[in-house]
mmCIF file with all atom_site columns, N, CA and C in Angstrom:
data_model
loop_
_atom_site.group_PDB
_atom_site.id
_atom_site.type_symbol
_atom_site.label_atom_id
_atom_site.label_alt_id
_atom_site.label_comp_id
_atom_site.label_asym_id
_atom_site.label_entity_id
_atom_site.label_seq_id
_atom_site.pdbx_PDB_ins_code
_atom_site.Cartn_x
_atom_site.Cartn_y
_atom_site.Cartn_z
_atom_site.occupancy
_atom_site.B_iso_or_equiv
_atom_site.pdbx_formal_charge
_atom_site.auth_seq_id
_atom_site.auth_comp_id
_atom_site.auth_asym_id
_atom_site.auth_atom_id
_atom_site.pdbx_PDB_model_num
ATOM 1   N N  . MET K 1 1  ? 0.841   -1.182  0.000  1.00 59.00 ? 13 MET K N  1
ATOM 2   C CA . MET K 1 1  ? 0.000   0.000   0.000  1.00 59.00 ? 13 MET K CA 1
ATOM 3   C C  . MET K 1 1  ? 0.885   1.244   0.000  1.00 59.00 ? 13 MET K C  1
ATOM 4   N N  . ASN K 1 2  ? 1.083   1.886   1.137  1.00 68.00 ? 14 ASN K N  1
ATOM 5   C CA . ASN K 1 2  ? 1.970   3.035   1.239  1.00 68.00 ? 14 ASN K CA 1
ATOM 6   C C  . ASN K 1 2  ? 3.206   2.650   2.017  1.00 68.00 ? 14 ASN K C  1
ATOM 7   N N  . GLU K 1 3  ? 4.305   3.269   1.643  1.00 73.00 ? 15 GLU K N  1
ATOM 8   C CA . GLU K 1 3  ? 5.531   3.043   2.408  1.00 73.00 ? 15 GLU K CA 1
ATOM 9   C C  . GLU K 1 3  ? 5.958   4.363   3.017  1.00 73.00 ? 15 GLU K C  1
ATOM 10  N N  . LEU K 1 4  ? 6.124   4.346   4.307  1.00 67.00 ? 16 LEU K N  1
ATOM 11  C CA . LEU K 1 4  ? 6.520   5.528   5.027  1.00 67.00 ? 16 LEU K CA 1
ATOM 12  C C  . LEU K 1 4  ? 7.714   5.167   5.898  1.00 67.00 ? 16 LEU K C  1
ATOM 13  N N  . ASN K 1 5  ? 8.816   5.829   5.660  1.00 77.00 ? 17 ASN K N  1
ATOM 14  C CA . ASN K 1 5  ? 10.035  5.564   6.431  1.00 77.00 ? 17 ASN K CA 1
ATOM 15  C C  . ASN K 1 5  ? 10.452  4.100   6.366  1.00 77.00 ? 17 ASN K C  1
ATOM 16  N N  . GLY K 1 6  ? 10.208  3.465   5.214  1.00 82.00 ? 18 GLY K N  1
ATOM 17  C CA . GLY K 1 6  ? 10.611  2.087   5.030  1.00 82.00 ? 18 GLY K CA 1
ATOM 18  C C  . GLY K 1 6  ? 9.623   1.055   5.546  1.00 82.00 ? 18 GLY K C  1
ATOM 19  N N  . PHE K 1 7  ? 8.483   1.494   6.076  1.00 84.00 ? 19 PHE K N  1
ATOM 20  C CA . PHE K 1 7  ? 7.475   0.576   6.572  1.00 84.00 ? 19 PHE K CA 1
ATOM 21  C C  . PHE K 1 7  ? 6.313   0.518   5.595  1.00 84.00 ? 19 PHE K C  1
ATOM 22  N N  . LYS K 1 8  ? 5.794   -0.674  5.371  1.00 89.00 ? 20 LYS K N  1
ATOM 23  C CA . LYS K 1 8  ? 4.624   -0.828  4.527  1.00 89.00 ? 20 LYS K CA 1
ATOM 24  C C  . LYS K 1 8  ? 3.385   -0.684  5.395  1.00 89.00 ? 20 LYS K C  1
ATOM 25  N N  . ILE K 1 9  ? 2.533   0.274   5.062  1.00 91.00 ? 21 ILE K N  1
ATOM 26  C CA . ILE K 1 9  ? 1.298   0.489   5.797  1.00 91.00 ? 21 ILE K CA 1
ATOM 27  C C  . ILE K 1 9  ? 0.180   -0.175  5.008  1.00 91.00 ? 21 ILE K C  1
ATOM 28  N N  . THR K 1 10 ? -0.431  -1.173  5.609  1.00 93.00 ? 22 THR K N  1
ATOM 29  C CA . THR K 1 10 ? -1.434  -1.983  4.927  1.00 93.00 ? 22 THR K CA 1
ATOM 30  C C  . THR K 1 10 ? -2.842  -1.434  5.170  1.00 93.00 ? 22 THR K C  1
ATOM 31  N N  . LYS K 1 11 ? -3.803  -2.000  4.432  1.00 95.00 ? 23 LYS K N  1
ATOM 32  C CA . LYS K 1 11 ? -5.200  -1.599  4.663  1.00 95.00 ? 23 LYS K CA 1
ATOM 33  C C  . LYS K 1 11 ? -5.626  -1.975  6.077  1.00 95.00 ? 23 LYS K C  1
ATOM 34  N N  . ARG K 1 12 ? -5.108  -3.086  6.606  1.00 96.00 ? 24 ARG K N  1
ATOM 35  C CA . ARG K 1 12 ? -5.416  -3.466  7.985  1.00 96.00 ? 24 ARG K CA 1
ATOM 36  C C  . ARG K 1 12 ? -4.932  -2.393  8.954  1.00 96.00 ? 24 ARG K C  1
ATOM 37  N N  . ASP K 1 13 ? -3.723  -1.897  8.719  1.00 96.00 ? 25 ASP K N  1
ATOM 38  C CA . ASP K 1 13 ? -3.179  -0.835  9.564  1.00 96.00 ? 25 ASP K CA 1
ATOM 39  C C  . ASP K 1 13 ? -4.074  0.397   9.544  1.00 96.00 ? 25 ASP K C  1
ATOM 40  N N  . ARG K 1 14 ? -4.525  0.775   8.354  1.00 96.00 ? 26 ARG K N  1
ATOM 41  C CA . ARG K 1 14 ? -5.378  1.960   8.201  1.00 96.00 ? 26 ARG K CA 1
ATOM 42  C C  . ARG K 1 14 ? -6.726  1.757   8.905  1.00 96.00 ? 26 ARG K C  1
ATOM 43  N N  . VAL K 1 15 ? -7.332  0.599   8.713  1.00 98.00 ? 27 VAL K N  1
ATOM 44  C CA . VAL K 1 15 ? -8.635  0.331   9.332  1.00 98.00 ? 27 VAL K CA 1
ATOM 45  C C  . VAL K 1 15 ? -8.487  0.263   10.850 1.00 98.00 ? 27 VAL K C  1
ATOM 46  N N  . LEU K 1 16 ? -7.437  -0.375  11.332 1.00 98.00 ? 28 LEU K N  1
ATOM 47  C CA . LEU K 1 16 ? -7.199  -0.466  12.772 1.00 98.00 ? 28 LEU K CA 1
ATOM 48  C C  . LEU K 1 16 ? -7.056  0.927   13.370 1.00 98.00 ? 28 LEU K C  1
ATOM 49  N N  . ARG K 1 17 ? -6.253  1.778   12.733 1.00 98.00 ? 29 ARG K N  1
ATOM 50  C CA . ARG K 1 17 ? -6.055  3.137   13.246 1.00 98.00 ? 29 ARG K CA 1
ATOM 51  C C  . ARG K 1 17 ? -7.353  3.937   13.204 1.00 98.00 ? 29 ARG K C  1
ATOM 52  N N  . ALA K 1 18 ? -8.114  3.800   12.125 1.00 98.00 ? 30 ALA K N  1
ATOM 53  C CA . ALA K 1 18 ? -9.394  4.505   12.018 1.00 98.00 ? 30 ALA K CA 1
ATOM 54  C C  . ALA K 1 18 ? -10.347 4.049   13.117 1.00 98.00 ? 30 ALA K C  1
ATOM 55  N N  . TRP K 1 19 ? -10.367 2.744   13.396 1.00 98.00 ? 31 TRP K N  1
ATOM 56  C CA . TRP K 1 19 ? -11.215 2.211   14.454 1.00 98.00 ? 31 TRP K CA 1
ATOM 57  C C  . TRP K 1 19 ? -10.787 2.759   15.819 1.00 98.00 ? 31 TRP K C  1
ATOM 58  N N  . GLN K 1 20 ? -9.485  2.809   16.064 1.00 98.00 ? 32 GLN K N  1
ATOM 59  C CA . GLN K 1 20 ? -8.981  3.343   17.328 1.00 98.00 ? 32 GLN K CA 1
ATOM 60  C C  . GLN K 1 20 ? -9.378  4.807   17.506 1.00 98.00 ? 32 GLN K C  1
ATOM 61  N N  . VAL K 1 21 ? -9.219  5.589   16.464 1.00 98.00 ? 33 VAL K N  1
ATOM 62  C CA . VAL K 1 21 ? -9.584  7.005   16.521 1.00 98.00 ? 33 VAL K CA 1
ATOM 63  C C  . VAL K 1 21 ? -11.089 7.147   16.745 1.00 98.00 ? 33 VAL K C  1
ATOM 64  N N  . SER K 1 22 ? -11.855 6.350   16.040 1.00 98.00 ? 34 SER K N  1
ATOM 65  C CA . SER K 1 22 ? -13.312 6.417   16.141 1.00 98.00 ? 34 SER K CA 1
ATOM 66  C C  . SER K 1 22 ? -13.790 6.077   17.553 1.00 98.00 ? 34 SER K C  1
ATOM 67  N N  . THR K 1 23 ? -13.252 5.036   18.150 1.00 98.00 ? 35 THR K N  1
ATOM 68  C CA . THR K 1 23 ? -13.664 4.675   19.508 1.00 98.00 ? 35 THR K CA 1
ATOM 69  C C  . THR K 1 23 ? -13.264 5.761   20.501 1.00 98.00 ? 35 THR K C  1
ATOM 70  N N  . GLY K 1 24 ? -12.134 6.401   20.250 1.00 98.00 ? 36 GLY K N  1
ATOM 71  C CA . GLY K 1 24 ? -11.716 7.519   21.098 1.00 98.00 ? 36 GLY K CA 1
ATOM 72  C C  . GLY K 1 24 ? -12.688 8.689   21.005 1.00 98.00 ? 36 GLY K C  1
ATOM 73  N N  . LEU K 1 25 ? -13.165 8.955   19.787 1.00 98.00 ? 37 LEU K N  1
ATOM 74  C CA . LEU K 1 25 ? -14.133 10.035  19.599 1.00 98.00 ? 37 LEU K CA 1
ATOM 75  C C  . LEU K 1 25 ? -15.451 9.733   20.299 1.00 98.00 ? 37 LEU K C  1
ATOM 76  N N  . VAL K 1 26 ? -15.869 8.475   20.277 1.00 98.00 ? 38 VAL K N  1
ATOM 77  C CA . VAL K 1 26 ? -17.096 8.098   20.989 1.00 98.00 ? 38 VAL K CA 1
ATOM 78  C C  . VAL K 1 26 ? -16.965 8.480   22.462 1.00 98.00 ? 38 VAL K C  1
ATOM 79  N N  . ARG K 1 27 ? -15.858 8.098   23.062 1.00 98.00 ? 39 ARG K N  1
ATOM 80  C CA . ARG K 1 27 ? -15.639 8.398   24.490 1.00 98.00 ? 39 ARG K CA 1
ATOM 81  C C  . ARG K 1 27 ? -15.578 9.903   24.743 1.00 98.00 ? 39 ARG K C  1
ATOM 82  N N  . GLU K 1 28 ? -14.867 10.629  23.876 1.00 98.00 ? 40 GLU K N  1
ATOM 83  C CA . GLU K 1 28 ? -14.751 12.078  24.062 1.00 98.00 ? 40 GLU K CA 1
ATOM 84  C C  . GLU K 1 28 ? -16.100 12.767  23.947 1.00 98.00 ? 40 GLU K C  1
ATOM 85  N N  . TYR K 1 29 ? -16.880 12.420  22.931 1.00 98.00 ? 41 TYR K N  1
ATOM 86  C CA . TYR K 1 29 ? -18.187 13.040  22.763 1.00 98.00 ? 41 TYR K CA 1
ATOM 87  C C  . TYR K 1 29 ? -19.105 12.728  23.937 1.00 98.00 ? 41 TYR K C  1
ATOM 88  N N  . GLN K 1 30 ? -19.037 11.502  24.458 1.00 98.00 ? 42 GLN K N  1
ATOM 89  C CA . GLN K 1 30 ? -19.841 11.151  25.631 1.00 98.00 ? 42 GLN K CA 1
ATOM 90  C C  . GLN K 1 30 ? -19.435 12.011  26.826 1.00 98.00 ? 42 GLN K C  1
ATOM 91  N N  . GLU K 1 31 ? -18.143 12.173  26.997 1.00 98.00 ? 43 GLU K N  1
ATOM 92  C CA . GLU K 1 31 ? -17.637 12.980  28.109 1.00 98.00 ? 43 GLU K CA 1
ATOM 93  C C  . GLU K 1 31 ? -18.072 14.441  27.960 1.00 98.00 ? 43 GLU K C  1
ATOM 94  N N  . TYR K 1 32 ? -17.961 14.984  26.746 1.00 98.00 ? 44 TYR K N  1
ATOM 95  C CA . TYR K 1 32 ? -18.391 16.365  26.506 1.00 98.00 ? 44 TYR K CA 1
ATOM 96  C C  . TYR K 1 32 ? -19.869 16.521  26.849 1.00 98.00 ? 44 TYR K C  1
ATOM 97  N N  . ALA K 1 33 ? -20.687 15.558  26.416 1.00 98.00 ? 45 ALA K N  1
ATOM 98  C CA . ALA K 1 33 ? -22.126 15.634  26.689 1.00 98.00 ? 45 ALA K CA 1
ATOM 99  C C  . ALA K 1 33 ? -22.392 15.654  28.189 1.00 98.00 ? 45 ALA K C  1
ATOM 100 N N  . ARG K 1 34 ? -21.705 14.797  28.932 1.00 98.00 ? 46 ARG K N  1
ATOM 101 C CA . ARG K 1 34 ? -21.897 14.747  30.396 1.00 98.00 ? 46 ARG K CA 1
ATOM 102 C C  . ARG K 1 34 ? -21.455 16.045  31.061 1.00 98.00 ? 46 ARG K C  1
ATOM 103 N N  . GLU K 1 35 ? -20.316 16.579  30.609 1.00 98.00 ? 47 GLU K N  1
ATOM 104 C CA . GLU K 1 35 ? -19.790 17.795  31.226 1.00 98.00 ? 47 GLU K CA 1
ATOM 105 C C  . GLU K 1 35 ? -20.667 19.016  30.934 1.00 98.00 ? 47 GLU K C  1
ATOM 106 N N  . ILE K 1 36 ? -21.190 19.105  29.737 1.00 98.00 ? 48 ILE K N  1
ATOM 107 C CA . ILE K 1 36 ? -21.915 20.286  29.293 1.00 98.00 ? 48 ILE K CA 1
ATOM 108 C C  . ILE K 1 36 ? -23.382 20.256  29.711 1.00 98.00 ? 48 ILE K C  1
ATOM 109 N N  . GLU K 1 37 ? -23.918 19.058  29.921 1.00 97.00 ? 49 GLU K N  1
ATOM 110 C CA . GLU K 1 37 ? -25.355 18.870  30.169 1.00 97.00 ? 49 GLU K CA 1
ATOM 111 C C  . GLU K 1 37 ? -25.923 19.801  31.240 1.00 97.00 ? 49 GLU K C  1
ATOM 112 N N  . PRO K 1 38 ? -25.268 19.997  32.375 1.00 96.00 ? 50 PRO K N  1
ATOM 113 C CA . PRO K 1 38 ? -25.876 20.859  33.400 1.00 96.00 ? 50 PRO K CA 1
ATOM 114 C C  . PRO K 1 38 ? -26.087 22.311  32.939 1.00 96.00 ? 50 PRO K C  1
ATOM 115 N N  . GLU K 1 39 ? -25.223 22.806  32.066 1.00 98.00 ? 51 GLU K N  1
ATOM 116 C CA . GLU K 1 39 ? -25.332 24.219  31.675 1.00 98.00 ? 51 GLU K CA 1
ATOM 117 C C  . GLU K 1 39 ? -25.962 24.440  30.301 1.00 98.00 ? 51 GLU K C  1
ATOM 118 N N  . ASP K 1 40 ? -25.929 23.426  29.430 1.00 98.00 ? 52 ASP K N  1
ATOM 119 C CA . ASP K 1 40 ? -26.467 23.606  28.072 1.00 98.00 ? 52 ASP K CA 1
ATOM 120 C C  . ASP K 1 40 ? -26.978 22.264  27.550 1.00 98.00 ? 52 ASP K C  1
ATOM 121 N N  . LYS K 1 41 ? -28.229 21.986  27.802 1.00 98.00 ? 53 LYS K N  1
ATOM 122 C CA . LYS K 1 41 ? -28.817 20.690  27.432 1.00 98.00 ? 53 LYS K CA 1
ATOM 123 C C  . LYS K 1 41 ? -28.842 20.474  25.920 1.00 98.00 ? 53 LYS K C  1
ATOM 124 N N  . GLU K 1 42 ? -29.058 21.531  25.164 1.00 98.00 ? 54 GLU K N  1
ATOM 125 C CA . GLU K 1 42 ? -29.110 21.401  23.711 1.00 98.00 ? 54 GLU K CA 1
ATOM 126 C C  . GLU K 1 42 ? -27.737 21.015  23.141 1.00 98.00 ? 54 GLU K C  1
ATOM 127 N N  . LEU K 1 43 ? -26.695 21.673  23.616 1.00 98.00 ? 55 LEU K N  1
ATOM 128 C CA . LEU K 1 43 ? -25.341 21.334  23.163 1.00 98.00 ? 55 LEU K CA 1
ATOM 129 C C  . LEU K 1 43 ? -24.954 19.933  23.622 1.00 98.00 ? 55 LEU K C  1
ATOM 130 N N  . ALA K 1 44 ? -25.341 19.575  24.830 1.00 98.00 ? 56 ALA K N  1
ATOM 131 C CA . ALA K 1 44 ? -25.069 18.228  25.337 1.00 98.00 ? 56 ALA K CA 1
ATOM 132 C C  . ALA K 1 44 ? -25.753 17.181  24.469 1.00 98.00 ? 56 ALA K C  1
ATOM 133 N N  . LYS K 1 45 ? -26.979 17.471  24.059 1.00 98.00 ? 57 LYS K N  1
ATOM 134 C CA . LYS K 1 45 ? -27.716 16.546  23.186 1.00 98.00 ? 57 LYS K CA 1
ATOM 135 C C  . LYS K 1 45 ? -27.001 16.386  21.849 1.00 98.00 ? 57 LYS K C  1
ATOM 136 N N  . MET K 1 46 ? -26.448 17.485  21.340 1.00 98.00 ? 58 MET K N  1
ATOM 137 C CA . MET K 1 46 ? -25.706 17.427  20.082 1.00 98.00 ? 58 MET K CA 1
ATOM 138 C C  . MET K 1 46 ? -24.483 16.515  20.227 1.00 98.00 ? 58 MET K C  1
ATOM 139 N N  . PHE K 1 47 ? -23.728 16.682  21.314 1.00 98.00 ? 59 PHE K N  1
ATOM 140 C CA . PHE K 1 47 ? -22.558 15.830  21.525 1.00 98.00 ? 59 PHE K CA 1
ATOM 141 C C  . PHE K 1 47 ? -22.954 14.370  21.731 1.00 98.00 ? 59 PHE K C  1
ATOM 142 N N  . ALA K 1 48 ? -24.072 14.131  22.390 1.00 98.00 ? 60 ALA K N  1
ATOM 143 C CA . ALA K 1 48 ? -24.562 12.762  22.563 1.00 98.00 ? 60 ALA K CA 1
ATOM 144 C C  . ALA K 1 48 ? -24.898 12.150  21.204 1.00 98.00 ? 60 ALA K C  1
ATOM 145 N N  . GLN K 1 49 ? -25.472 12.942  20.308 1.00 98.00 ? 61 GLN K N  1
ATOM 146 C CA . GLN K 1 49 ? -25.780 12.458  18.963 1.00 98.00 ? 61 GLN K CA 1
ATOM 147 C C  . GLN K 1 49 ? -24.496 12.187  18.180 1.00 98.00 ? 61 GLN K C  1
ATOM 148 N N  . PHE K 1 50 ? -23.517 13.076  18.331 1.00 98.00 ? 62 PHE K N  1
ATOM 149 C CA . PHE K 1 50 ? -22.216 12.829  17.691 1.00 98.00 ? 62 PHE K CA 1
ATOM 150 C C  . PHE K 1 50 ? -21.637 11.502  18.156 1.00 98.00 ? 62 PHE K C  1
ATOM 151 N N  . SER K 1 51 ? -21.737 11.246  19.454 1.00 98.00 ? 63 SER K N  1
ATOM 152 C CA . SER K 1 51 ? -21.220 10.005  20.024 1.00 98.00 ? 63 SER K CA 1
ATOM 153 C C  . SER K 1 51 ? -21.924 8.794   19.419 1.00 98.00 ? 63 SER K C  1
ATOM 154 N N  . GLU K 1 52 ? -23.239 8.884   19.312 1.00 98.00 ? 64 GLU K N  1
ATOM 155 C CA . GLU K 1 52 ? -24.006 7.779   18.741 1.00 98.00 ? 64 GLU K CA 1
ATOM 156 C C  . GLU K 1 52 ? -23.636 7.545   17.271 1.00 98.00 ? 64 GLU K C  1
ATOM 157 N N  . ASN K 1 53 ? -23.524 8.628   16.516 1.00 98.00 ? 65 ASN K N  1
ATOM 158 C CA . ASN K 1 53 ? -23.139 8.507   15.105 1.00 98.00 ? 65 ASN K CA 1
ATOM 159 C C  . ASN K 1 53 ? -21.752 7.887   14.966 1.00 98.00 ? 65 ASN K C  1
ATOM 160 N N  . GLU K 1 54 ? -20.829 8.336   15.802 1.00 98.00 ? 66 GLU K N  1
ATOM 161 C CA . GLU K 1 54 ? -19.467 7.818   15.737 1.00 98.00 ? 66 GLU K CA 1
ATOM 162 C C  . GLU K 1 54 ? -19.422 6.355   16.173 1.00 98.00 ? 66 GLU K C  1
ATOM 163 N N  . ALA K 1 55 ? -20.302 5.966   17.087 1.00 98.00 ? 67 ALA K N  1
ATOM 164 C CA . ALA K 1 55 ? -20.373 4.564   17.508 1.00 98.00 ? 67 ALA K CA 1
ATOM 165 C C  . ALA K 1 55 ? -20.767 3.670   16.332 1.00 98.00 ? 67 ALA K C  1
ATOM 166 N N  . HIS K 1 56 ? -21.652 4.161   15.474 1.00 98.00 ? 68 HIS K N  1
ATOM 167 C CA . HIS K 1 56 ? -22.026 3.400   14.278 1.00 98.00 ? 68 HIS K CA 1
ATOM 168 C C  . HIS K 1 56 ? -20.820 3.256   13.341 1.00 98.00 ? 68 HIS K C  1
ATOM 169 N N  . THR K 1 57 ? -20.093 4.339   13.172 1.00 98.00 ? 69 THR K N  1
ATOM 170 C CA . THR K 1 57 ? -18.883 4.297   12.350 1.00 98.00 ? 69 THR K CA 1
ATOM 171 C C  . THR K 1 57 ? -17.882 3.308   12.926 1.00 98.00 ? 69 THR K C  1
ATOM 172 N N  . SER K 1 58 ? -17.695 3.371   14.230 1.00 98.00 ? 70 SER K N  1
ATOM 173 C CA . SER K 1 58 ? -16.764 2.473   14.904 1.00 98.00 ? 70 SER K CA 1
ATOM 174 C C  . SER K 1 58 ? -17.160 1.011   14.714 1.00 98.00 ? 70 SER K C  1
ATOM 175 N N  . ALA K 1 59 ? -18.459 0.734   14.811 1.00 98.00 ? 71 ALA K N  1
ATOM 176 C CA . ALA K 1 59 ? -18.944 -0.642  14.635 1.00 98.00 ? 71 ALA K CA 1
ATOM 177 C C  . ALA K 1 59 ? -18.691 -1.134  13.211 1.00 98.00 ? 71 ALA K C  1
ATOM 178 N N  . MET K 1 60 ? -18.888 -0.260  12.231 1.00 98.00 ? 72 MET K N  1
ATOM 179 C CA . MET K 1 60 ? -18.625 -0.651  10.834 1.00 98.00 ? 72 MET K CA 1
ATOM 180 C C  . MET K 1 60 ? -17.143 -0.938  10.631 1.00 98.00 ? 72 MET K C  1
ATOM 181 N N  . LEU K 1 61 ? -16.300 -0.089  11.190 1.00 98.00 ? 73 LEU K N  1
ATOM 182 C CA . LEU K 1 61 ? -14.858 -0.307  11.064 1.00 98.00 ? 73 LEU K CA 1
ATOM 183 C C  . LEU K 1 61 ? -14.430 -1.606  11.746 1.00 98.00 ? 73 LEU K C  1
ATOM 184 N N  . LEU K 1 62 ? -15.029 -1.914  12.893 1.00 98.00 ? 74 LEU K N  1
ATOM 185 C CA . LEU K 1 62 ? -14.702 -3.148  13.596 1.00 98.00 ? 74 LEU K CA 1
ATOM 186 C C  . LEU K 1 62 ? -15.063 -4.364  12.749 1.00 98.00 ? 74 LEU K C  1
ATOM 187 N N  . LYS K 1 63 ? -16.228 -4.334  12.091 1.00 98.00 ? 75 LYS K N  1
ATOM 188 C CA . LYS K 1 63 ? -16.625 -5.442  11.229 1.00 98.00 ? 75 LYS K CA 1
ATOM 189 C C  . LYS K 1 63 ? -15.624 -5.619  10.089 1.00 98.00 ? 75 LYS K C  1
ATOM 190 N N  . ILE K 1 64 ? -15.215 -4.512  9.485  1.00 98.00 ? 76 ILE K N  1
ATOM 191 C CA . ILE K 1 64 ? -14.228 -4.587  8.400  1.00 98.00 ? 76 ILE K CA 1
ATOM 192 C C  . ILE K 1 64 ? -12.919 -5.167  8.923  1.00 98.00 ? 76 ILE K C  1
ATOM 193 N N  . LEU K 1 65 ? -12.488 -4.706  10.076 1.00 97.00 ? 77 LEU K N  1
ATOM 194 C CA . LEU K 1 65 ? -11.249 -5.198  10.681 1.00 97.00 ? 77 LEU K CA 1
ATOM 195 C C  . LEU K 1 65 ? -11.345 -6.699  10.965 1.00 97.00 ? 77 LEU K C  1
ATOM 196 N N  . GLN K 1 66 ? -12.470 -7.126  11.490 1.00 97.00 ? 78 GLN K N  1
ATOM 197 C CA . GLN K 1 66 ? -12.667 -8.556  11.772 1.00 97.00 ? 78 GLN K CA 1
ATOM 198 C C  . GLN K 1 66 ? -12.647 -9.375  10.477 1.00 97.00 ? 78 GLN K C  1
ATOM 199 N N  . ASN K 1 67 ? -13.246 -8.852  9.434  1.00 97.00 ? 79 ASN K N  1
ATOM 200 C CA . ASN K 1 67 ? -13.221 -9.551  8.130  1.00 97.00 ? 79 ASN K CA 1
ATOM 201 C C  . ASN K 1 67 ? -11.799 -9.666  7.585  1.00 97.00 ? 79 ASN K C  1
ATOM 202 N N  . ILE K 1 68 ? -11.020 -8.607  7.766  1.00 97.00 ? 80 ILE K N  1
ATOM 203 C CA . ILE K 1 68 ? -9.626  -8.650  7.321  1.00 97.00 ? 80 ILE K CA 1
ATOM 204 C C  . ILE K 1 68 ? -8.857  -9.700  8.112  1.00 97.00 ? 80 ILE K C  1
ATOM 205 N N  . GLU K 1 69 ? -9.081  -9.720  9.421  1.00 95.00 ? 81 GLU K N  1
ATOM 206 C CA . GLU K 1 69 ? -8.378  -10.672 10.278 1.00 95.00 ? 81 GLU K CA 1
ATOM 207 C C  . GLU K 1 69 ? -8.745  -12.128 9.972  1.00 95.00 ? 81 GLU K C  1
ATOM 208 N N  . ASN K 1 70 ? -9.995  -12.343 9.565  1.00 96.00 ? 82 ASN K N  1
ATOM 209 C CA . ASN K 1 70 ? -10.474 -13.703 9.319  1.00 96.00 ? 82 ASN K CA 1
ATOM 210 C C  . ASN K 1 70 ? -10.278 -14.155 7.887  1.00 96.00 ? 82 ASN K C  1
ATOM 211 N N  . ALA K 1 71 ? -9.749  -13.277 7.041  1.00 90.00 ? 83 ALA K N  1
ATOM 212 C CA . ALA K 1 71 ? -9.550  -13.639 5.620  1.00 90.00 ? 83 ALA K CA 1
ATOM 213 C C  . ALA K 1 71 ? -8.333  -14.521 5.433  1.00 90.00 ? 83 ALA K C  1
#
């Protein structure tokens, strides 16, 4: 795929990293929603929705990663 500094970066590497980033975003958005909720319920709801949307993305990436691992 791509070679960076002499290392071959595979599609598995890319999907794994995307999944890691995505799961991190889920946690961050959940935390933002909890922190903001007492002072701004509408903004907290938005962050909660972001978290839910990102969780769907994370689940799709996990399925792809599992398919790569089982191939």
